[in-house]
Every structure is written in structure tokens, then in C-alpha cells.
N, CA and C atoms as an extended XYZ file, in Angstrom:
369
Properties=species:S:1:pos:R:3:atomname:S:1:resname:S:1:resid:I:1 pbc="F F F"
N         0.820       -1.204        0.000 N   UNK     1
C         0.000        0.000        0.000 CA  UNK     1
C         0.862        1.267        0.000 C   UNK     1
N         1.835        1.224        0.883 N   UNK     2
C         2.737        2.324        1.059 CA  UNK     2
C         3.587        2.905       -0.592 C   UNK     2
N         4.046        1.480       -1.125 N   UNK     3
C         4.772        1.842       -2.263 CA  UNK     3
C         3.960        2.092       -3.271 C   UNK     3
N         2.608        2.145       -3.293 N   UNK     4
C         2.223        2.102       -3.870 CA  UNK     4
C         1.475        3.894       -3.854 C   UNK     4
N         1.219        4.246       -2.815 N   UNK     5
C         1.084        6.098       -2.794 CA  UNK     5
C         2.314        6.705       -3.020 C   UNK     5
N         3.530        6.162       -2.924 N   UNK     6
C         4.380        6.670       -3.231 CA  UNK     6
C         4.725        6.345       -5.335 C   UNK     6
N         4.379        5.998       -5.763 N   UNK     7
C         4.722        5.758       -7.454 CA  UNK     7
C         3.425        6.404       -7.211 C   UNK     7
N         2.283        6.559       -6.703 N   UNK     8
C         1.163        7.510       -7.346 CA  UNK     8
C         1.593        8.987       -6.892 C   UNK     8
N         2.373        9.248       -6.487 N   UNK     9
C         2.587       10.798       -5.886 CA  UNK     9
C         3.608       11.284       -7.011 C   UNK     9
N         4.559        9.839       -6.972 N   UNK    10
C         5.768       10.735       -8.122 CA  UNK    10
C         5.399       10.388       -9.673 C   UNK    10
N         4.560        9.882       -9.885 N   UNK    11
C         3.393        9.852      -10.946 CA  UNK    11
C         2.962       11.263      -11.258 C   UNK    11
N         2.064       11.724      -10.622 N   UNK    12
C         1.255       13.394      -10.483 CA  UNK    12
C         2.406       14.397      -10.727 C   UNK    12
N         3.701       13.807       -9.623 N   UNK    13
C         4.945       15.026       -9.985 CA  UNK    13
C         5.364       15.189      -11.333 C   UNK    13
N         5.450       14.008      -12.182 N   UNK    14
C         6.116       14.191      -13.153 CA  UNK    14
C         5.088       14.491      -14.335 C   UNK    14
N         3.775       14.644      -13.920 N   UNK    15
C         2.752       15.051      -14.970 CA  UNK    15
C         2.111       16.389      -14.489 C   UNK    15
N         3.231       16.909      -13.599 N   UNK    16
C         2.628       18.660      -13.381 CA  UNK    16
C         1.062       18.569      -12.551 C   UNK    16
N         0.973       17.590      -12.049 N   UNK    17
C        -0.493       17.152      -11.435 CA  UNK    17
C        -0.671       17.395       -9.841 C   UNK    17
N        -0.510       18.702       -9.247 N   UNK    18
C        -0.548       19.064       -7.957 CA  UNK    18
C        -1.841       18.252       -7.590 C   UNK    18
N        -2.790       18.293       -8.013 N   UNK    19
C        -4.289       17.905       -7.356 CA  UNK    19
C        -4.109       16.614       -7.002 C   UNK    19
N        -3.270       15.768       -8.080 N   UNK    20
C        -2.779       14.438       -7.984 CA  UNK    20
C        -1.741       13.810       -6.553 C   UNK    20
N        -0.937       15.343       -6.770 N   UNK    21
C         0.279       15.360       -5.226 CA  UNK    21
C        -0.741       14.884       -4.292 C   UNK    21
N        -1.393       16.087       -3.865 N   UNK    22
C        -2.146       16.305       -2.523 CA  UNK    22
C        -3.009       14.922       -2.248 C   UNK    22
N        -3.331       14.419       -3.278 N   UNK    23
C        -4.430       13.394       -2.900 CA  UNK    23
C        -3.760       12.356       -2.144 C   UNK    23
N        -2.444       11.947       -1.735 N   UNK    24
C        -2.488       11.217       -0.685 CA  UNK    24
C        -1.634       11.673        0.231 C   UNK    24
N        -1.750       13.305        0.081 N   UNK    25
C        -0.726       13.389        1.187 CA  UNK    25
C        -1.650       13.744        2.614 C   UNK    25
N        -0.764       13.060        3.550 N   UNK    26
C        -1.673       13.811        5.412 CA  UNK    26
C        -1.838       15.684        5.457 C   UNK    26
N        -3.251       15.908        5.899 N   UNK    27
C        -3.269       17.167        6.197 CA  UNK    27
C        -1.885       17.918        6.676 C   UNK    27
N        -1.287       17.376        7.945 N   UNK    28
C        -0.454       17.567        8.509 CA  UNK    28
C         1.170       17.330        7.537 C   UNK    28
N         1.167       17.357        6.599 N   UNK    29
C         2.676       16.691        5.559 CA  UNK    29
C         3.425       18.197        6.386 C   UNK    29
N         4.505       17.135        6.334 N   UNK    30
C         5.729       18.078        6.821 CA  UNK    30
C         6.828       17.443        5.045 C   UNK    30
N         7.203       18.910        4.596 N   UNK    31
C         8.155       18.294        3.709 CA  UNK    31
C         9.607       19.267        3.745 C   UNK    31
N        10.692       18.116        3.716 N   UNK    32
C        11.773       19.090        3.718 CA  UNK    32
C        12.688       18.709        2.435 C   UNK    32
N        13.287       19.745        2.269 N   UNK    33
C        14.402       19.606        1.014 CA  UNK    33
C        15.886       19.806        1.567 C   UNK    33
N        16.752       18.963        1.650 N   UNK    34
C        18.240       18.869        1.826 CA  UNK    34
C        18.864       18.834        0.615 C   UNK    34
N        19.758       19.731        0.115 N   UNK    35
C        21.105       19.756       -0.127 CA  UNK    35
C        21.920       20.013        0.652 C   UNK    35
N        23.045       19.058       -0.010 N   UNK    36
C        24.330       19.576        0.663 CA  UNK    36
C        23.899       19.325        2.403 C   UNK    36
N        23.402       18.327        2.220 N   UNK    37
C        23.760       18.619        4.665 CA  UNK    37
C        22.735       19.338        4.949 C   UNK    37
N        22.323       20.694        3.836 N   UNK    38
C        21.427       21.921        4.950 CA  UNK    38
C        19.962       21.663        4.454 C   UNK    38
N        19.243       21.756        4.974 N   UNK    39
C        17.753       21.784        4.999 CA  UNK    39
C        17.283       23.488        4.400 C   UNK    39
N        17.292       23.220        3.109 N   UNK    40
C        16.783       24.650        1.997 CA  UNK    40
C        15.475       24.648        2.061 C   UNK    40
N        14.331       23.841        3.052 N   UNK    41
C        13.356       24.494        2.216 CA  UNK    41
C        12.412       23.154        3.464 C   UNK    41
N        11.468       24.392        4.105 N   UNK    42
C        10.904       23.258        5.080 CA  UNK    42
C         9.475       23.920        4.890 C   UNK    42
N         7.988       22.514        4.648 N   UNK    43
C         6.938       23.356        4.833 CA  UNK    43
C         5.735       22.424        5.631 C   UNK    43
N         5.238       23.434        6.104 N   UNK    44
C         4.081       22.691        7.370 CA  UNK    44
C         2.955       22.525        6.537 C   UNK    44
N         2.340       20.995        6.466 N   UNK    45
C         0.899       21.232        6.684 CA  UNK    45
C         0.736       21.339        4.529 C   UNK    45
N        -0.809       21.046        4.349 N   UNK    46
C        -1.008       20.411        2.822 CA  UNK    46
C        -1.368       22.131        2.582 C   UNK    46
N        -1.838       23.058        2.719 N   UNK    47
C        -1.989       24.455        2.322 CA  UNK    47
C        -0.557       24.838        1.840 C   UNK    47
N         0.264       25.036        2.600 N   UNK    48
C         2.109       25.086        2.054 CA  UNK    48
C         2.355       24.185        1.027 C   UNK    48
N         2.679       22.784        1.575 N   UNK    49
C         2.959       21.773        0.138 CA  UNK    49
C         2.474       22.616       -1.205 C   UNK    49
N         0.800       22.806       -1.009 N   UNK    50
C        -0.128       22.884       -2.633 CA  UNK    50
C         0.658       24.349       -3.038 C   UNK    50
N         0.999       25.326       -2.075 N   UNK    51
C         1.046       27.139       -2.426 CA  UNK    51
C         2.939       26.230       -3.108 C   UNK    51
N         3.664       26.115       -2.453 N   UNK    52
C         4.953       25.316       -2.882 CA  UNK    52
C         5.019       24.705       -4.780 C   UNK    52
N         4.035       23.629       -4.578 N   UNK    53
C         3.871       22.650       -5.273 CA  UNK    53
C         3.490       23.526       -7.034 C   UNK    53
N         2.423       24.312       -6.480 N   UNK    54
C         2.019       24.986       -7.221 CA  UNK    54
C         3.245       26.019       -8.457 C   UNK    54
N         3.756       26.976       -7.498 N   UNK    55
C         4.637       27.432       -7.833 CA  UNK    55
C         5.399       26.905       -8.657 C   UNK    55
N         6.320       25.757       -8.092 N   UNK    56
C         7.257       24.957       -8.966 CA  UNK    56
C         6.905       24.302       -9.937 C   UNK    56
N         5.611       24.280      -10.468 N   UNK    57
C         5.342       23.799      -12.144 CA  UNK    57
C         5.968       25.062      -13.018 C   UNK    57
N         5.794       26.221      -12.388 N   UNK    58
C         6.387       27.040      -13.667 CA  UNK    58
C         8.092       26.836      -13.871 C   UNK    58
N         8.858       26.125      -12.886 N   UNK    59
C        10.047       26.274      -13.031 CA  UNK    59
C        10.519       25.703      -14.094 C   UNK    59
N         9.665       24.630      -14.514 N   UNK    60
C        10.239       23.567      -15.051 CA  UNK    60
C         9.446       23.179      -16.468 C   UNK    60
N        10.042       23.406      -17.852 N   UNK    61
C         9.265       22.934      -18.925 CA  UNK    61
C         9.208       21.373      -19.288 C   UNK    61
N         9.678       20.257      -18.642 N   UNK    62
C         9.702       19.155      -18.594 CA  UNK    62
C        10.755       18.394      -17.024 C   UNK    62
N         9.964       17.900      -16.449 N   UNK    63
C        10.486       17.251      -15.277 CA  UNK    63
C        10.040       15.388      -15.172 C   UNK    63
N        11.185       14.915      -14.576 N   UNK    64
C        11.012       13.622      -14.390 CA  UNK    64
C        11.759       12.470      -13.214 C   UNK    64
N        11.275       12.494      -12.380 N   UNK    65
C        11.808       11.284      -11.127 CA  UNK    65
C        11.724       10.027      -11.427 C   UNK    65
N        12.412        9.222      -11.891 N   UNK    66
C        12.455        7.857      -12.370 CA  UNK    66
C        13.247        7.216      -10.738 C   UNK    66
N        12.206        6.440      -10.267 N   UNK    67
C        12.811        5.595       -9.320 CA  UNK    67
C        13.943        4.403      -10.023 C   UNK    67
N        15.151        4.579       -9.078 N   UNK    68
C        15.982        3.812       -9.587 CA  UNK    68
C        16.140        2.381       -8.388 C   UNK    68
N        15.650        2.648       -6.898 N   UNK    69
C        15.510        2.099       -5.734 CA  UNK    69
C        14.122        2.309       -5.198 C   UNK    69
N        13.339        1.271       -4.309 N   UNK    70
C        12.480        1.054       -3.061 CA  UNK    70
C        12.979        0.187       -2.267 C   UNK    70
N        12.812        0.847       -1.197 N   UNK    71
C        12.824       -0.247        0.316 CA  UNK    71
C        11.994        0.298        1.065 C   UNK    71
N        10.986       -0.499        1.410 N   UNK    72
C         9.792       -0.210        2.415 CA  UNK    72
C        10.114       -1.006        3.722 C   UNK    72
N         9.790       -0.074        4.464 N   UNK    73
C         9.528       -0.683        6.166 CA  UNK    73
C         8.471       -0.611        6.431 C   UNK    73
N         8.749       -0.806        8.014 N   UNK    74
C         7.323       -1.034        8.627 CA  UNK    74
C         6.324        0.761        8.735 C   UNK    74
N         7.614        1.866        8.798 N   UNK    75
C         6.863        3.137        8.681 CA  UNK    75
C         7.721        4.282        7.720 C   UNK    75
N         8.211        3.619        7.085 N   UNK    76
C         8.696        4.331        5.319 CA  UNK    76
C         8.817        3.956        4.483 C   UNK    76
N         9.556        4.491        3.093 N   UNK    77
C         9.126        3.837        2.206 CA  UNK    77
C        10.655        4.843        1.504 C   UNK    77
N        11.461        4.526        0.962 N   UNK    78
C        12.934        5.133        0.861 CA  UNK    78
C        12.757        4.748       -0.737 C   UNK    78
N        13.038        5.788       -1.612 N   UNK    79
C        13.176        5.546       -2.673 CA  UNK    79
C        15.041        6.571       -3.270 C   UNK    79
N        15.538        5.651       -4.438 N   UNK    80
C        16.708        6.483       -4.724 CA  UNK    80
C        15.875        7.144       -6.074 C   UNK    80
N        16.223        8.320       -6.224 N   UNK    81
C        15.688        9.188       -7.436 CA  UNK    81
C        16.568        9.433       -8.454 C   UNK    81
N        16.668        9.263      -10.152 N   UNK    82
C        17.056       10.033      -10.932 CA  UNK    82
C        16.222       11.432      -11.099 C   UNK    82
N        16.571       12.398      -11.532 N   UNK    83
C        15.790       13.248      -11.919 CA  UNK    83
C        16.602       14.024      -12.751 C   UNK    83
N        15.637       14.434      -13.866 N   UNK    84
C        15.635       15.315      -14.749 CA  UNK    84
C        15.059       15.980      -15.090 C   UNK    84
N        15.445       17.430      -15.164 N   UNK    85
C        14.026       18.278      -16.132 CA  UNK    85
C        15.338       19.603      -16.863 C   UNK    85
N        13.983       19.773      -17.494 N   UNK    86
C        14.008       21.525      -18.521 CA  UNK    86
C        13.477       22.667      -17.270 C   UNK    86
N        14.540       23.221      -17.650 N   UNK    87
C        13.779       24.681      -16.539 CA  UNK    87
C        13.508       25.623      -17.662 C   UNK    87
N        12.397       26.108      -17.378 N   UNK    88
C        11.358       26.947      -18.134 CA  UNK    88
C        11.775       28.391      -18.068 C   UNK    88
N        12.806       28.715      -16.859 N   UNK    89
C        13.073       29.926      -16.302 CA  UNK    89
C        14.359       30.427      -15.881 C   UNK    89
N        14.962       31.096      -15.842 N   UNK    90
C        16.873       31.486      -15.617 CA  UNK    90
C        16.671       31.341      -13.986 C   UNK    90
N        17.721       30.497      -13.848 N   UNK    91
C        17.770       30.269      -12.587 CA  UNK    91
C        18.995       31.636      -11.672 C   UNK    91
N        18.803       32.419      -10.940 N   UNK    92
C        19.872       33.693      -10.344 CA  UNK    92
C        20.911       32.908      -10.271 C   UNK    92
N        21.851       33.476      -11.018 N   UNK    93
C        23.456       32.771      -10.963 CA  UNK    93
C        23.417       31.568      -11.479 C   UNK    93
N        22.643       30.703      -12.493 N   UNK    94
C        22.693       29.614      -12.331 CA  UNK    94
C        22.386       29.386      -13.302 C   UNK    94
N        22.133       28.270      -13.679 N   UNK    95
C        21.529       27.537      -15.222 CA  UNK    95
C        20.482       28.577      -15.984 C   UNK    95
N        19.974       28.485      -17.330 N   UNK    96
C        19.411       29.402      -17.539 CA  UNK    96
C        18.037       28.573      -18.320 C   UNK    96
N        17.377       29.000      -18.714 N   UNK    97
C        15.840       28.548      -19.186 CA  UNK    97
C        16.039       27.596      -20.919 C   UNK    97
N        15.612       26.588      -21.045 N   UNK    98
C        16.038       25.962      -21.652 CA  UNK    98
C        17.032       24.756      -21.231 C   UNK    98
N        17.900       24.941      -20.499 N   UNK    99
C        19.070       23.746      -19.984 CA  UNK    99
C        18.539       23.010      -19.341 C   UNK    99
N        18.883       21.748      -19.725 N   UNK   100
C        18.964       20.612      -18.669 CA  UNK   100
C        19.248       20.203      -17.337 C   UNK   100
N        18.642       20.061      -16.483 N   UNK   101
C        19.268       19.725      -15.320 CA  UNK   101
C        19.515       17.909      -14.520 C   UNK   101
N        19.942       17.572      -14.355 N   UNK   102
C        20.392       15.847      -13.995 CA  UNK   102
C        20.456       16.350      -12.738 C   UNK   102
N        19.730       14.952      -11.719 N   UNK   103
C        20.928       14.732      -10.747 CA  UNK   103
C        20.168       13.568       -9.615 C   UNK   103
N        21.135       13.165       -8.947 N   UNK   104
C        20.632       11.475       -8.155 CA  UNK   104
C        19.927       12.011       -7.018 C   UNK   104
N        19.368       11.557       -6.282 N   UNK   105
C        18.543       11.962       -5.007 CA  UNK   105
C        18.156       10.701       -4.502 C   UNK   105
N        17.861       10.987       -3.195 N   UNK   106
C        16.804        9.527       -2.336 CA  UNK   106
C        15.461       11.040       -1.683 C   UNK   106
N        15.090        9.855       -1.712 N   UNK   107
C        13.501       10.686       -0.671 CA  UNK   107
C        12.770        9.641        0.186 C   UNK   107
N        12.579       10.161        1.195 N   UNK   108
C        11.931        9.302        2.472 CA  UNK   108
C        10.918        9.554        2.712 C   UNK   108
N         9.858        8.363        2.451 N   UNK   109
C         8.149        9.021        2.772 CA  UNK   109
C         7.958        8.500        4.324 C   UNK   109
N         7.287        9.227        4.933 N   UNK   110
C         6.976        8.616        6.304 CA  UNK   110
C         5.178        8.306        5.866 C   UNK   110
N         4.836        7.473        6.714 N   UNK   111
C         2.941        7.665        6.360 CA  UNK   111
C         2.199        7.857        8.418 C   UNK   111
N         1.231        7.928        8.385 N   UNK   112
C         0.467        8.629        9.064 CA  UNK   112
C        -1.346        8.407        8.576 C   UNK   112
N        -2.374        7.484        9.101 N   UNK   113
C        -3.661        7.527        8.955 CA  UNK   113
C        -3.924        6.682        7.605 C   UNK   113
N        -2.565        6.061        6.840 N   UNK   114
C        -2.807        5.768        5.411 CA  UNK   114
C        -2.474        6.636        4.389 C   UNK   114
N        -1.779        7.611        5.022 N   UNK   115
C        -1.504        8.715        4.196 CA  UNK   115
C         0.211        8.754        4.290 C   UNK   115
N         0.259       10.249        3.344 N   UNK   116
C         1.507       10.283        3.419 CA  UNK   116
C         1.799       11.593        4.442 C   UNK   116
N         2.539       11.170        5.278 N   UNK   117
C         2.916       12.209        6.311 CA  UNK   117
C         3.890       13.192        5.984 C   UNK   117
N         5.082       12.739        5.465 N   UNK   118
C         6.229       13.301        5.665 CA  UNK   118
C         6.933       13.322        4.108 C   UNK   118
N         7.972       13.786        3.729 N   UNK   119
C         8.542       13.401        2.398 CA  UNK   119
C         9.911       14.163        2.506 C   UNK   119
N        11.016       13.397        2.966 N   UNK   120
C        12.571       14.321        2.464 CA  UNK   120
C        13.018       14.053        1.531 C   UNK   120
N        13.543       15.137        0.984 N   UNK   121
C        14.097       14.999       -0.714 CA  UNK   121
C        15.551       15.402       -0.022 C   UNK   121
N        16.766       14.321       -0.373 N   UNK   122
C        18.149       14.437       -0.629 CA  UNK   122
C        18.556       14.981       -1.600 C   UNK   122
N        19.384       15.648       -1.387 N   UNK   123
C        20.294       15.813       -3.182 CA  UNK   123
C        21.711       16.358       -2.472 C   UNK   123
């Protein structure tokens, strides 16, 4: 059941489908983003995720998380991530609109009620 909201969540991600995100995530989702060691980006609660979620479709003119790993426990569900996309937009100091971006990641779902509680994205 678990791995299975999780390929339906990164399903919706990679088809720009926020309505799709939210549908199994817990009211309460806590999600954080790590690079590098530091925690860039922390948000409380499914109102944040969707205002978040929302936003970041414009970044990107083609995006894609191809699970390359699962290992499920008894209360997560650990996936390793490829990802790729087109950014739609010049990134400040950084890649510019049109370029490619690559790169490996893991993400850790926690669940909660049947839902998805929690979600850290590595990179």
C-alpha cells in the first residue's frame, strides 16, 4: 500500500499534477528539502505543500523522477531518485531557461492515517 502512494505521488509530480500530489498526502505533511547537509526548504501542513507545489510547475518545462531504488519498512518507504528536467526559467546565478538539469537523489516518505505524512528529498 505504502509503495504504492508513493509511485502515485511521483506519478502526479512528473505530470505537473498538484491535485494528484495532494491526494495522498496527510493534512499535517511536513516536507523538507536537503542539499548539501542543509535543509533549503521546510513546509508545514497540505496548504504550504499545494502554495509550494504549485509554484514549482512554472520552473520547469519538462520534469522527471524515475525511481531507480524502493525499500519499504514497517513506517517508510525510501526511494533512490534520478531526476531530470528543462527549466522553463533562468535560474539567479545559475543555469538558464532551456538547460537541462540531472541529478541522483533519495527521498523518504513517512505515512500517518494511510496517508503520506512526511517526504525528504536528498540531493
Amino acid at each position: 500500500m505504502k509503495k504504492e502512494l508513493v509511485t502515485q505521488y511521483i506519478q502526479a509530480y512528473n505530470n505537473f499534477d498538484v491535485e494528484g500530489m495532494l491526494a495522498n498526502l496527510h493534512d499535517e505533511i511536513v516536507f523538507k528539502n536537503v542539499s548539501s547537509g542543509e535543509v533549503n526548504l521546510q513546509l508545514l501542513g497540505l496548504s504550504a505543500f499545494k502554495a509550494q507545489a504549485e509554484q514549482a510547475k512554472s520552473f520547469f518545462s519538462q520534469r522527471e523522477q524515475k525511481i531507480t531504488s524502493l525499500e519499504e519498512s514497517a513506517d517508510k518507504v525510501e526511494v533512490n531518485i534520478a531526476y531530470s528536467g528543462v527549466l522553463a526559467v533562468d535560474l539567479p546565478d545559475g543555469p538558464q531557461a532551456g538547460e537541462r538539469l540531472e541529478m541522483e537523489g533519495k527521498s523518504i516518505f513517512g505515512f500517518r492515517d494511510g496517508k503520506i505524512i512526511s517526504i525528504e528529498d536528498i540531493s
